[in-house]
């Protein structure tokens, strides 16, 4: 059940309202939007007389029953779109935020060259894997803590906020200066990790699992929100289907459906979705057209020599040309790049 509060209710009244429910054995999740503040109750809400609460509590505007299992991330709880801010860069409503960078941070020079170039082309956030989840234990596993330092150095130099993947909950301290913590597809249902990032005070980029349903994806986002962190960005990165000619299948209908089901920003990762460089630009444009709030694109200064995912990486000039194209299209969508 969710109670939408009247505008401008003082904080102590909201705290009192929440404490009252907690005393009755419910958990309450506070969701503060640009227009509405909502208190979502978890527990046996069937026993609550909703109309009575609305009539008798003067801070409550109206109440709704949320039938879905995901509550805090549910569009019903929060009608306006959530805008997540990472190092001052907005992701959500009115923006098409482009995240670019190498699959993995390989050297300080490589990361810096890519960061400068993608920034000039209009990317707003720098990506780079330091801890790489690889299918083979013999494949390159990333530069680990040194890789994070390469990203931090590029951030100091260019001002671009950075995003990198966390592999387990023992690493949270290492990510202190990382603006967005990424949960990779393979960890989407690592519930201990979801709870751990839920305790952080920074945005989380949650990627959809390779074989996860849209509902499971939303439930994973709910884990993070229920643990206290509502700054979640969902990323559709392709799912496993019967198709073998592409690495995965970019589920564009999931992007459109997620925008209806949740108030959280939704982005797409065409690179991991298709695995083929020449397909990245058309899929990036499709993501914009279908309502995504941004994209994440693997970009490399020398894809042929990349230590990871070179075949799907754009080179710097291909990225620049894609950005030119996207900027024109974003105008038609009423979005700022
Ligand atoms: C990545 O973005 O670096 C990555 C490993 O992606 P995914 O988890 O979607 O496979
Ligand atoms: Mn990759």
mmCIF file of C-alpha atoms and ligand atoms in Angstrom:
data_model
loop_
_atom_site.group_PDB
_atom_site.id
_atom_site.type_symbol
_atom_site.label_atom_id
_atom_site.label_comp_id
_atom_site.label_asym_id
_atom_site.label_seq_id
_atom_site.Cartn_x
_atom_site.Cartn_y
_atom_site.Cartn_z
ATOM 1 C CA UNK A 1 0.000 0.000 0.000
ATOM 2 C CA UNK A 2 1.218 3.459 -0.758
ATOM 3 C CA UNK A 3 0.206 6.781 0.736
ATOM 4 C CA UNK A 4 0.857 9.877 -1.328
ATOM 5 C CA UNK A 5 1.467 12.803 1.004
ATOM 6 C CA UNK A 6 0.295 16.376 0.592
ATOM 7 C CA UNK A 7 2.885 18.798 -0.810
ATOM 8 C CA UNK A 8 5.341 20.423 1.619
ATOM 9 C CA UNK A 9 4.703 18.292 4.680
ATOM 10 C CA UNK A 10 7.451 19.067 7.253
ATOM 11 C CA UNK A 11 10.033 16.306 7.679
ATOM 12 C CA UNK A 12 9.215 15.669 11.350
ATOM 13 C CA UNK A 13 5.578 14.946 10.443
ATOM 14 C CA UNK A 14 6.685 12.491 7.756
ATOM 15 C CA UNK A 15 9.058 10.798 10.229
ATOM 16 C CA UNK A 16 6.229 10.575 12.773
ATOM 17 C CA UNK A 17 3.903 9.043 10.182
ATOM 18 C CA UNK A 18 6.531 6.426 9.262
ATOM 19 C CA UNK A 19 7.367 5.656 12.906
ATOM 20 C CA UNK A 20 3.659 5.051 13.594
ATOM 21 C CA UNK A 21 3.502 2.366 10.897
ATOM 22 C CA UNK A 22 6.767 0.810 11.984
ATOM 23 C CA UNK A 23 5.415 0.479 15.515
ATOM 24 C CA UNK A 24 2.499 -1.482 14.058
ATOM 25 C CA UNK A 25 4.989 -3.892 12.462
ATOM 26 C CA UNK A 26 5.115 -2.565 8.892
ATOM 27 C CA UNK A 27 8.237 -1.556 7.000
ATOM 28 C CA UNK A 28 7.973 1.805 5.316
ATOM 29 C CA UNK A 29 9.908 3.045 2.298
ATOM 30 C CA UNK A 30 9.971 6.782 1.781
ATOM 31 C CA UNK A 31 10.078 7.897 -1.836
ATOM 32 C CA UNK A 32 10.665 11.586 -2.475
ATOM 33 C CA UNK A 33 9.890 12.686 -6.038
ATOM 34 C CA UNK A 34 10.019 16.110 -7.613
ATOM 35 C CA UNK A 35 6.240 16.438 -7.277
ATOM 36 C CA UNK A 36 5.115 13.780 -4.842
ATOM 37 C CA UNK A 37 6.308 12.256 -1.629
ATOM 38 C CA UNK A 38 5.106 8.725 -1.101
ATOM 39 C CA UNK A 39 5.296 6.311 1.805
ATOM 40 C CA UNK A 40 5.135 2.722 0.733
ATOM 41 C CA UNK A 41 4.155 0.173 3.365
ATOM 42 C CA UNK A 42 5.356 -3.408 3.250
ATOM 43 C CA UNK A 43 3.683 -6.086 5.361
ATOM 44 C CA UNK A 44 0.169 -7.394 5.784
ATOM 45 C CA UNK A 45 -1.496 -4.280 4.399
ATOM 46 C CA UNK A 46 -4.820 -6.084 3.794
ATOM 47 C CA UNK A 47 -5.699 -5.237 7.396
ATOM 48 C CA UNK A 48 -5.322 -1.476 6.866
ATOM 49 C CA UNK A 49 -8.453 0.581 6.285
ATOM 50 C CA UNK A 50 -6.989 2.858 3.632
ATOM 51 C CA UNK A 51 -9.939 5.240 3.375
ATOM 52 C CA UNK A 52 -9.910 5.744 7.131
ATOM 53 C CA UNK A 53 -6.215 6.747 7.046
ATOM 54 C CA UNK A 54 -6.827 9.180 4.178
ATOM 55 C CA UNK A 55 -9.771 10.774 5.990
ATOM 56 C CA UNK A 56 -8.155 11.032 9.396
ATOM 57 C CA UNK A 57 -4.498 11.808 8.748
ATOM 58 C CA UNK A 58 -4.145 15.366 7.490
ATOM 59 C CA UNK A 59 -0.718 14.839 5.886
ATOM 60 C CA UNK A 60 -2.080 12.152 3.517
ATOM 61 C CA UNK A 61 -3.457 13.170 0.139
ATOM 62 C CA UNK A 62 -4.579 9.726 -1.068
ATOM 63 C CA UNK A 63 -3.767 6.032 -0.858
ATOM 64 C CA UNK A 64 -3.389 3.207 -3.387
ATOM 65 C CA UNK A 65 -2.988 -0.518 -3.175
ATOM 66 C CA UNK A 66 0.048 -1.786 -5.089
ATOM 67 C CA UNK A 67 -0.627 -5.303 -6.239
ATOM 68 C CA UNK A 68 2.779 -5.964 -7.784
ATOM 69 C CA UNK A 69 5.575 -7.362 -5.609
ATOM 70 C CA UNK A 70 7.829 -4.456 -6.490
ATOM 71 C CA UNK A 71 6.686 -1.433 -4.538
ATOM 72 C CA UNK A 72 9.333 1.268 -4.149
ATOM 73 C CA UNK A 73 10.320 1.159 -7.829
ATOM 74 C CA UNK A 74 6.724 0.904 -9.009
ATOM 75 C CA UNK A 75 5.385 3.657 -11.240
ATOM 76 C CA UNK A 76 2.185 3.577 -9.169
ATOM 77 C CA UNK A 77 4.094 4.754 -6.113
ATOM 78 C CA UNK A 78 5.799 7.539 -7.933
ATOM 79 C CA UNK A 79 4.153 8.929 -11.045
ATOM 80 C CA UNK A 80 6.888 11.351 -12.017
ATOM 81 C CA UNK A 81 10.119 10.040 -13.528
ATOM 82 C CA UNK A 82 13.057 9.739 -11.184
ATOM 83 C CA UNK A 83 16.160 11.593 -12.309
ATOM 84 C CA UNK A 84 19.340 10.034 -10.955
ATOM 85 C CA UNK A 85 22.320 12.384 -10.707
ATOM 86 C CA UNK A 86 25.873 11.108 -10.939
ATOM 87 C CA UNK A 87 28.586 13.673 -10.285
ATOM 88 C CA UNK A 88 26.167 16.388 -11.422
ATOM 89 C CA UNK A 89 25.124 14.549 -14.603
ATOM 90 C CA UNK A 90 21.386 13.815 -14.831
ATOM 91 C CA UNK A 91 20.030 10.491 -16.062
ATOM 92 C CA UNK A 92 16.285 10.408 -16.643
ATOM 93 C CA UNK A 93 13.424 12.721 -17.682
ATOM 94 C CA UNK A 94 14.384 15.117 -20.470
ATOM 95 C CA UNK A 95 17.878 13.732 -21.045
ATOM 96 C CA UNK A 96 19.496 11.086 -23.206
ATOM 97 C CA UNK A 97 22.683 10.437 -21.298
ATOM 98 C CA UNK A 98 25.521 8.761 -23.147
ATOM 99 C CA UNK A 99 28.025 6.669 -21.212
ATOM 100 C CA UNK A 100 31.095 5.615 -23.185
ATOM 101 C CA UNK A 101 34.484 4.059 -22.621
ATOM 102 C CA UNK A 102 36.385 0.830 -22.962
ATOM 103 C CA UNK A 103 35.133 -2.570 -21.892
ATOM 104 C CA UNK A 104 38.074 -2.635 -19.536
ATOM 105 C CA UNK A 105 40.556 -0.082 -18.273
ATOM 106 C CA UNK A 106 43.821 -1.336 -19.768
ATOM 107 C CA UNK A 107 46.353 1.433 -19.147
ATOM 108 C CA UNK A 108 46.302 4.984 -17.824
ATOM 109 C CA UNK A 109 47.119 6.331 -21.317
ATOM 110 C CA UNK A 110 44.401 4.279 -22.998
ATOM 111 C CA UNK A 111 41.720 5.378 -20.533
ATOM 112 C CA UNK A 112 42.728 9.024 -20.741
ATOM 113 C CA UNK A 113 42.849 9.114 -24.537
ATOM 114 C CA UNK A 114 39.407 7.515 -24.752
ATOM 115 C CA UNK A 115 37.981 9.755 -22.006
ATOM 116 C CA UNK A 116 39.150 12.950 -23.729
ATOM 117 C CA UNK A 117 37.822 11.878 -27.083
ATOM 118 C CA UNK A 118 34.391 10.639 -25.947
ATOM 119 C CA UNK A 119 33.972 13.800 -23.890
ATOM 120 C CA UNK A 120 34.692 15.938 -26.966
ATOM 121 C CA UNK A 121 32.099 13.904 -28.853
ATOM 122 C CA UNK A 122 29.457 14.556 -26.181
ATOM 123 C CA UNK A 123 29.564 11.579 -23.793
ATOM 124 C CA UNK A 124 28.685 12.646 -20.258
ATOM 125 C CA UNK A 125 29.954 9.662 -18.237
ATOM 126 C CA UNK A 126 33.055 7.476 -18.636
ATOM 127 C CA UNK A 127 32.746 3.711 -18.311
ATOM 128 C CA UNK A 128 35.527 1.165 -17.787
ATOM 129 C CA UNK A 129 35.694 -2.254 -16.212
ATOM 130 C CA UNK A 130 38.355 -2.864 -13.575
ATOM 131 C CA UNK A 131 37.016 -6.171 -12.241
ATOM 132 C CA UNK A 132 35.854 -8.169 -15.238
ATOM 133 C CA UNK A 133 33.379 -11.044 -14.958
ATOM 134 C CA UNK A 134 34.655 -13.397 -17.693
ATOM 135 C CA UNK A 135 33.176 -16.709 -18.767
ATOM 136 C CA UNK A 136 36.656 -18.249 -18.787
ATOM 137 C CA UNK A 137 38.905 -18.130 -15.726
ATOM 138 C CA UNK A 138 41.857 -17.946 -18.158
ATOM 139 C CA UNK A 139 40.599 -14.791 -19.897
ATOM 140 C CA UNK A 140 41.819 -11.304 -18.909
ATOM 141 C CA UNK A 141 40.239 -10.533 -15.522
ATOM 142 C CA UNK A 142 40.770 -6.764 -15.581
ATOM 143 C CA UNK A 143 43.352 -4.503 -13.961
ATOM 144 C CA UNK A 144 41.412 -4.629 -10.669
ATOM 145 C CA UNK A 145 42.230 -1.833 -8.171
ATOM 146 C CA UNK A 146 44.773 -0.320 -10.577
ATOM 147 C CA UNK A 147 42.048 -0.133 -13.206
ATOM 148 C CA UNK A 148 39.894 1.908 -10.825
ATOM 149 C CA UNK A 149 42.826 4.268 -10.303
ATOM 150 C CA UNK A 150 43.119 4.716 -14.097
ATOM 151 C CA UNK A 151 39.471 5.733 -14.192
ATOM 152 C CA UNK A 152 39.852 8.109 -11.256
ATOM 153 C CA UNK A 153 42.849 9.732 -12.972
ATOM 154 C CA UNK A 154 40.812 10.217 -16.161
ATOM 155 C CA UNK A 155 38.005 11.704 -14.090
ATOM 156 C CA UNK A 156 40.420 14.182 -12.464
ATOM 157 C CA UNK A 157 41.726 15.146 -15.893
ATOM 158 C CA UNK A 158 38.412 15.425 -17.783
ATOM 159 C CA UNK A 159 35.799 15.965 -15.076
ATOM 160 C CA UNK A 160 33.725 13.067 -16.415
ATOM 161 C CA UNK A 161 31.963 11.033 -13.704
ATOM 162 C CA UNK A 162 32.905 7.341 -13.833
ATOM 163 C CA UNK A 163 31.058 4.027 -13.711
ATOM 164 C CA UNK A 164 32.636 0.645 -13.062
ATOM 165 C CA UNK A 165 31.460 -2.829 -12.126
ATOM 166 C CA UNK A 166 31.595 -4.101 -8.567
ATOM 167 C CA UNK A 167 31.853 -7.892 -8.326
ATOM 168 C CA UNK A 168 31.122 -8.532 -4.657
ATOM 169 C CA UNK A 169 30.233 -6.771 -1.441
ATOM 170 C CA UNK A 170 33.763 -6.867 -0.017
ATOM 171 C CA UNK A 171 34.772 -4.265 -2.644
ATOM 172 C CA UNK A 172 32.543 -1.369 -1.613
ATOM 173 C CA UNK A 173 35.413 0.634 -0.039
ATOM 174 C CA UNK A 174 37.363 0.481 -3.298
ATOM 175 C CA UNK A 175 34.454 2.174 -5.049
ATOM 176 C CA UNK A 176 34.355 5.198 -2.797
ATOM 177 C CA UNK A 177 35.358 7.676 -5.532
ATOM 178 C CA UNK A 178 33.465 5.899 -8.284
ATOM 179 C CA UNK A 179 30.348 7.897 -9.150
ATOM 180 C CA UNK A 180 28.151 4.998 -10.266
ATOM 181 C CA UNK A 181 28.536 1.403 -9.131
ATOM 182 C CA UNK A 182 27.609 -1.109 -11.802
ATOM 183 C CA UNK A 183 26.051 -4.481 -11.055
ATOM 184 C CA UNK A 184 26.755 -6.711 -14.032
ATOM 185 C CA UNK A 185 24.267 -9.006 -15.739
ATOM 186 C CA UNK A 186 25.747 -12.071 -14.076
ATOM 187 C CA UNK A 187 25.227 -10.558 -10.636
ATOM 188 C CA UNK A 188 21.698 -9.242 -11.112
ATOM 189 C CA UNK A 189 20.373 -11.765 -8.616
ATOM 190 C CA UNK A 190 23.304 -11.708 -6.215
ATOM 191 C CA UNK A 191 21.036 -10.613 -3.394
ATOM 192 C CA UNK A 192 23.786 -9.961 -0.847
ATOM 193 C CA UNK A 193 25.473 -7.642 -3.335
ATOM 194 C CA UNK A 194 22.161 -5.899 -4.071
ATOM 195 C CA UNK A 195 21.646 -5.297 -0.348
ATOM 196 C CA UNK A 196 25.214 -4.036 0.015
ATOM 197 C CA UNK A 197 24.857 -1.446 -2.760
ATOM 198 C CA UNK A 198 21.471 -0.576 -1.286
ATOM 199 C CA UNK A 199 23.367 0.679 1.741
ATOM 200 C CA UNK A 200 25.566 2.994 -0.376
ATOM 201 C CA UNK A 201 24.750 6.634 -0.938
ATOM 202 C CA UNK A 202 25.491 6.636 -4.649
ATOM 203 C CA UNK A 203 23.804 5.656 -7.910
ATOM 204 C CA UNK A 204 23.734 2.033 -8.990
ATOM 205 C CA UNK A 205 23.612 0.909 -12.619
ATOM 206 C CA UNK A 206 21.807 -2.420 -12.557
ATOM 207 C CA UNK A 207 22.143 -4.568 -15.675
ATOM 208 C CA UNK A 208 19.486 -7.091 -16.627
ATOM 209 C CA UNK A 209 20.484 -10.723 -16.189
ATOM 210 C CA UNK A 210 21.075 -12.767 -19.325
ATOM 211 C CA UNK A 211 17.991 -14.866 -18.703
ATOM 212 C CA UNK A 212 15.990 -12.720 -16.319
ATOM 213 C CA UNK A 213 12.405 -11.703 -16.817
ATOM 214 C CA UNK A 214 11.385 -8.065 -16.631
ATOM 215 C CA UNK A 215 9.681 -8.781 -13.322
ATOM 216 C CA UNK A 216 12.838 -10.360 -11.857
ATOM 217 C CA UNK A 217 14.784 -7.332 -13.065
ATOM 218 C CA UNK A 218 12.375 -5.015 -11.252
ATOM 219 C CA UNK A 219 12.556 -7.163 -8.123
ATOM 220 C CA UNK A 220 16.346 -6.833 -8.108
ATOM 221 C CA UNK A 221 15.974 -3.058 -8.340
ATOM 222 C CA UNK A 222 13.487 -3.331 -5.468
ATOM 223 C CA UNK A 223 16.146 -5.038 -3.321
ATOM 224 C CA UNK A 224 18.401 -1.991 -3.726
ATOM 225 C CA UNK A 225 15.602 0.502 -3.114
ATOM 226 C CA UNK A 226 14.244 -1.442 -0.129
ATOM 227 C CA UNK A 227 17.730 -1.385 1.405
ATOM 228 C CA UNK A 228 17.595 2.412 1.289
ATOM 229 C CA UNK A 229 19.092 3.422 -2.051
ATOM 230 C CA UNK A 230 16.567 4.706 -4.564
ATOM 231 C CA UNK A 231 19.188 5.913 -7.031
ATOM 232 C CA UNK A 232 18.939 2.992 -9.424
ATOM 233 C CA UNK A 233 19.422 3.098 -13.203
ATOM 234 C CA UNK A 234 18.170 0.041 -15.090
ATOM 235 C CA UNK A 235 20.135 -1.183 -18.086
ATOM 236 C CA UNK A 236 18.755 -3.519 -20.757
ATOM 237 C CA UNK A 237 21.845 -5.242 -22.172
ATOM 238 C CA UNK A 238 20.386 -8.023 -24.263
ATOM 239 C CA UNK A 239 19.015 -11.400 -23.260
ATOM 240 C CA UNK A 240 19.813 -14.953 -24.328
ATOM 241 C CA UNK A 241 17.515 -16.204 -27.061
ATOM 242 C CA UNK A 242 17.707 -18.995 -29.658
ATOM 243 C CA UNK A 243 19.513 -16.575 -31.997
ATOM 244 C CA UNK A 244 23.212 -17.278 -32.537
ATOM 245 C CA UNK A 245 24.176 -14.601 -35.073
ATOM 246 C CA UNK A 246 24.169 -11.893 -32.415
ATOM 247 C CA UNK A 247 25.760 -12.213 -28.973
ATOM 248 C CA UNK A 248 22.404 -11.563 -27.290
ATOM 249 C CA UNK A 249 19.071 -10.065 -28.367
ATOM 250 C CA UNK A 250 18.413 -6.441 -27.426
ATOM 251 C CA UNK A 251 14.975 -6.478 -25.860
ATOM 252 C CA UNK A 252 13.660 -3.094 -26.932
ATOM 253 C CA UNK A 253 10.154 -3.934 -25.780
ATOM 254 C CA UNK A 254 11.588 -4.338 -22.270
ATOM 255 C CA UNK A 255 12.857 -0.762 -22.427
ATOM 256 C CA UNK A 256 9.424 0.533 -23.417
ATOM 257 C CA UNK A 257 7.637 -1.659 -20.864
ATOM 258 C CA UNK A 258 10.022 -0.773 -18.039
ATOM 259 C CA UNK A 259 9.303 2.901 -18.681
ATOM 260 C CA UNK A 260 5.650 2.124 -17.962
ATOM 261 C CA UNK A 261 6.200 -0.125 -14.961
ATOM 262 C CA UNK A 262 8.801 1.904 -13.080
ATOM 263 C CA UNK A 263 9.714 5.532 -12.472
ATOM 264 C CA UNK A 264 13.433 4.690 -12.564
ATOM 265 C CA UNK A 265 15.585 5.734 -15.518
ATOM 266 C CA UNK A 266 16.151 3.007 -18.116
ATOM 267 C CA UNK A 267 19.142 2.866 -20.430
ATOM 268 C CA UNK A 268 20.294 0.375 -23.073
ATOM 269 C CA UNK A 269 23.660 -1.224 -23.777
ATOM 270 C CA UNK A 270 23.703 -2.036 -27.490
ATOM 271 C CA UNK A 271 27.344 -3.198 -27.360
ATOM 272 C CA UNK A 272 26.839 -6.251 -25.151
ATOM 273 C CA UNK A 273 23.423 -6.832 -26.693
ATOM 274 C CA UNK A 274 24.683 -7.523 -30.207
ATOM 275 C CA UNK A 275 28.438 -8.093 -29.926
ATOM 276 C CA UNK A 276 28.943 -6.712 -33.439
ATOM 277 C CA UNK A 277 30.370 -3.229 -33.995
ATOM 278 C CA UNK A 278 28.343 -2.406 -37.119
ATOM 279 C CA UNK A 279 25.069 -3.091 -35.274
ATOM 280 C CA UNK A 280 25.817 -0.756 -32.388
ATOM 281 C CA UNK A 281 24.832 2.540 -34.095
ATOM 282 C CA UNK A 282 21.440 1.317 -35.404
ATOM 283 C CA UNK A 283 20.592 -0.217 -32.012
ATOM 284 C CA UNK A 284 21.666 2.940 -30.191
ATOM 285 C CA UNK A 285 19.269 4.957 -32.360
ATOM 286 C CA UNK A 286 16.524 2.400 -31.772
ATOM 287 C CA UNK A 287 17.025 2.725 -28.009
ATOM 288 C CA UNK A 288 16.535 6.483 -28.247
ATOM 289 C CA UNK A 289 13.430 6.025 -30.397
ATOM 290 C CA UNK A 290 11.851 3.539 -27.991
ATOM 291 C CA UNK A 291 12.194 5.868 -25.008
ATOM 292 C CA UNK A 292 15.468 4.935 -23.312
ATOM 293 C CA UNK A 293 16.972 7.596 -21.048
ATOM 294 C CA UNK A 294 20.465 6.874 -22.314
ATOM 295 C CA UNK A 295 22.897 4.328 -23.649
ATOM 296 C CA UNK A 296 26.188 2.787 -22.682
ATOM 297 C CA UNK A 297 28.581 2.233 -25.579
ATOM 298 C CA UNK A 298 31.909 0.402 -25.538
ATOM 299 C CA UNK A 299 34.448 2.649 -27.208
ATOM 300 C CA UNK A 300 38.148 1.952 -27.712
ATOM 301 C CA UNK A 301 41.107 3.834 -29.166
ATOM 302 C CA UNK A 302 42.267 0.651 -30.920
ATOM 303 C CA UNK A 303 39.509 -1.991 -30.962
ATOM 304 C CA UNK A 304 41.673 -4.499 -32.837
ATOM 305 C CA UNK A 305 44.049 -4.595 -29.869
ATOM 306 C CA UNK A 306 41.419 -4.435 -27.092
ATOM 307 C CA UNK A 307 41.969 -6.931 -24.278
ATOM 308 C CA UNK A 308 38.234 -7.494 -24.019
ATOM 309 C CA UNK A 309 35.224 -7.100 -26.343
ATOM 310 C CA UNK A 310 37.085 -5.445 -29.252
ATOM 311 C CA UNK A 311 34.627 -6.830 -31.828
ATOM 312 C CA UNK A 312 31.761 -4.818 -30.369
ATOM 313 C CA UNK A 313 33.733 -1.663 -29.572
ATOM 314 C CA UNK A 314 33.401 1.462 -31.686
ATOM 315 C CA UNK A 315 36.611 3.312 -32.450
ATOM 316 C CA UNK A 316 36.806 6.962 -31.477
ATOM 317 C CA UNK A 317 35.738 8.347 -34.842
ATOM 318 C CA UNK A 318 32.845 5.881 -35.165
ATOM 319 C CA UNK A 319 31.682 7.018 -31.750
ATOM 320 C CA UNK A 320 31.956 10.653 -32.783
ATOM 321 C CA UNK A 321 29.891 10.053 -35.871
ATOM 322 C CA UNK A 322 27.221 8.138 -33.889
ATOM 323 C CA UNK A 323 27.003 11.058 -31.462
ATOM 324 C CA UNK A 324 26.429 13.487 -34.344
ATOM 325 C CA UNK A 325 23.550 11.336 -35.493
ATOM 326 C CA UNK A 326 22.071 10.927 -32.004
ATOM 327 C CA UNK A 327 22.215 14.662 -31.296
ATOM 328 C CA UNK A 328 19.980 15.368 -34.293
ATOM 329 C CA UNK A 329 17.544 12.629 -33.316
ATOM 330 C CA UNK A 330 17.435 13.658 -29.651
ATOM 331 C CA UNK A 331 15.980 17.028 -30.718
ATOM 332 C CA UNK A 332 13.027 15.209 -32.268
ATOM 333 C CA UNK A 333 12.528 13.266 -29.054
ATOM 334 C CA UNK A 334 12.650 16.469 -27.005
ATOM 335 C CA UNK A 335 15.722 15.278 -25.134
ATOM 336 C CA UNK A 336 19.030 16.836 -24.322
ATOM 337 C CA UNK A 337 22.223 14.841 -24.940
HETATM 338 C C1 LIG B 1 30.133 -4.617 -18.843
HETATM 339 O O1 LIG B 1 29.324 -3.691 -19.024
HETATM 340 O O2 LIG B 1 31.337 -4.424 -18.731
HETATM 341 C C2 LIG B 1 29.645 -5.997 -18.757
HETATM 342 C C3 LIG B 1 30.418 -6.991 -18.351
HETATM 343 O O3 LIG B 1 28.362 -6.136 -19.132
HETATM 344 P P1 LIG B 1 27.295 -7.265 -18.754
HETATM 345 O O4 LIG B 1 27.306 -7.432 -17.280
HETATM 346 O O5 LIG B 1 26.020 -6.687 -19.297
HETATM 347 O O6 LIG B 1 27.703 -8.511 -19.494
HETATM 348 MN MN1 LIG B 2 32.418 -5.603 -22.397
#
